[in-house]
Coordinates of C-alpha atoms in Angstrom, one line a residue:
Q1 CA 126.0 -65.7 113.7
V2 CA 122.8 -63.8 113.2
Q3 CA 120.4 -63.8 116.1
L4 CA 116.9 -62.2 116.3
Q5 CA 115.4 -62.2 119.8
E6 CA 111.7 -61.3 120.1
S7 CA 110.1 -60.2 123.4
G8 CA 106.9 -58.6 124.6
G9 CA 104.3 -61.3 123.9
G10 CA 101.7 -62.4 126.4
L11 CA 98.1 -62.7 127.2
V12 CA 95.8 -59.7 126.6
Q13 CA 92.1 -59.1 126.4
A14 CA 90.4 -58.2 123.2
G15 CA 90.7 -54.5 122.6
G16 CA 94.0 -54.3 124.5
S17 CA 97.5 -53.5 123.3
L18 CA 100.9 -55.1 123.3
R19 CA 104.3 -53.9 122.1
L20 CA 106.7 -56.5 120.6
S21 CA 110.4 -55.9 120.4
C22 CA 113.1 -57.7 118.4
T23 CA 116.8 -57.2 119.0
A24 CA 119.2 -58.2 116.4
S25 CA 122.9 -59.2 116.6
G26 CA 125.4 -60.6 114.2
L27 CA 124.4 -58.4 111.3
S28 CA 124.7 -54.8 110.2
F29 CA 121.2 -53.9 111.4
S30 CA 120.9 -50.5 109.7
S31 CA 121.5 -52.2 106.3
Y32 CA 118.6 -54.6 106.7
A33 CA 114.9 -54.4 106.2
M34 CA 113.0 -55.9 109.1
G35 CA 109.7 -57.6 109.1
W36 CA 107.1 -59.2 111.3
F37 CA 105.2 -62.4 110.5
R38 CA 102.8 -64.5 112.5
Q39 CA 101.6 -68.1 112.5
A40 CA 98.5 -69.4 114.2
P41 CA 98.0 -73.1 114.9
G42 CA 97.0 -75.0 111.8
K43 CA 97.6 -72.0 109.5
E44 CA 100.3 -70.8 107.2
R45 CA 102.7 -68.1 108.2
E46 CA 101.2 -64.7 107.5
F47 CA 103.0 -61.4 106.6
V48 CA 102.2 -58.7 109.2
S49 CA 104.5 -55.7 108.5
T50 CA 107.8 -54.6 107.2
I51 CA 110.0 -51.5 107.5
N52 CA 113.0 -50.5 105.3
W53 CA 116.5 -49.9 106.6
S54 CA 115.9 -46.2 107.4
G55 CA 112.4 -46.5 108.8
T56 CA 110.9 -44.3 106.0
R57 CA 108.9 -46.9 104.2
T58 CA 106.5 -49.3 105.9
Y59 CA 103.9 -51.8 104.7
Y60 CA 101.2 -53.8 106.5
G61 CA 99.1 -56.8 105.9
D62 CA 95.4 -56.0 105.3
S63 CA 94.3 -57.7 108.5
V64 CA 96.4 -55.4 110.7
K65 CA 96.4 -52.2 108.8
G66 CA 95.3 -49.3 111.0
R67 CA 95.9 -51.2 114.2
F68 CA 99.5 -52.2 114.2
T69 CA 102.6 -49.9 113.8
I70 CA 106.1 -50.9 113.0
A71 CA 109.1 -48.8 114.0
R72 CA 112.9 -49.3 114.4
D73 CA 115.7 -47.9 116.4
N74 CA 119.0 -48.5 114.5
A75 CA 121.1 -47.2 117.4
K76 CA 119.7 -50.1 119.5
N77 CA 119.4 -52.7 116.8
T78 CA 115.8 -53.1 117.6
V79 CA 112.5 -53.2 115.7
F80 CA 109.1 -52.8 117.4
L81 CA 105.6 -53.8 116.6
Q82 CA 102.9 -51.8 118.5
M83 CA 99.7 -53.7 118.4
N84 CA 96.5 -51.9 119.3
S85 CA 92.8 -52.9 119.3
L86 CA 93.8 -56.6 119.5
K87 CA 91.3 -59.2 118.4
P88 CA 91.2 -62.9 119.2
E89 CA 92.1 -63.7 115.6
D90 CA 95.5 -61.9 116.2
T91 CA 96.4 -64.9 118.5
A92 CA 99.6 -66.4 117.0
L93 CA 103.3 -66.9 117.3
Y94 CA 104.9 -63.7 116.1
Y95 CA 108.3 -63.8 114.4
C96 CA 110.6 -61.0 113.4
A97 CA 112.7 -61.3 110.3
A98 CA 115.6 -59.6 108.6
D99 CA 116.6 -59.3 104.9
P100 CA 118.7 -57.0 102.8
I101 CA 115.7 -56.4 100.6
Q102 CA 112.4 -55.1 101.9
Q103 CA 109.7 -57.6 100.9
V104 CA 106.6 -59.4 102.2
A105 CA 107.7 -63.0 101.7
S106 CA 111.1 -64.7 101.7
Y107 CA 113.3 -63.2 104.5
R108 CA 116.8 -64.5 105.1
Y109 CA 116.7 -64.7 108.9
F110 CA 113.9 -65.4 111.4
G111 CA 113.8 -65.3 115.1
Q112 CA 112.3 -68.0 117.4
G113 CA 109.0 -66.1 118.0
T114 CA 107.0 -64.7 120.8
Q115 CA 103.5 -65.9 121.6
V116 CA 100.6 -63.5 121.6
T117 CA 97.3 -64.7 122.9
V118 CA 94.2 -62.5 122.8
S119 CA 91.2 -63.6 124.9
S120 CA 87.6 -62.7 124.0

């Protein structure tokens, strides 16, 4: 059974930073692309970032480009999202996702999410 467990969310002031982690089990982690998505209340789920299996290719959504950084540690089955210069509009439930193919949309597995709240 595939499980993706996010952690690291919380409440932070605008301009601050948070580092999200997602640890995977039940899959061959180093064979999967990993992604981060977010969903704010009343809005559709939004693509945030993705990283390929080796960590050599990354993509970001326009709204986070230059502020967020994705990374992975295949030895620890973990993907990270470093979020800097946070804005109130970054407030959302953040999900990690796994898929054999790196993409920006339809991932096979999703975690339960971790809440990020940015106060102004």
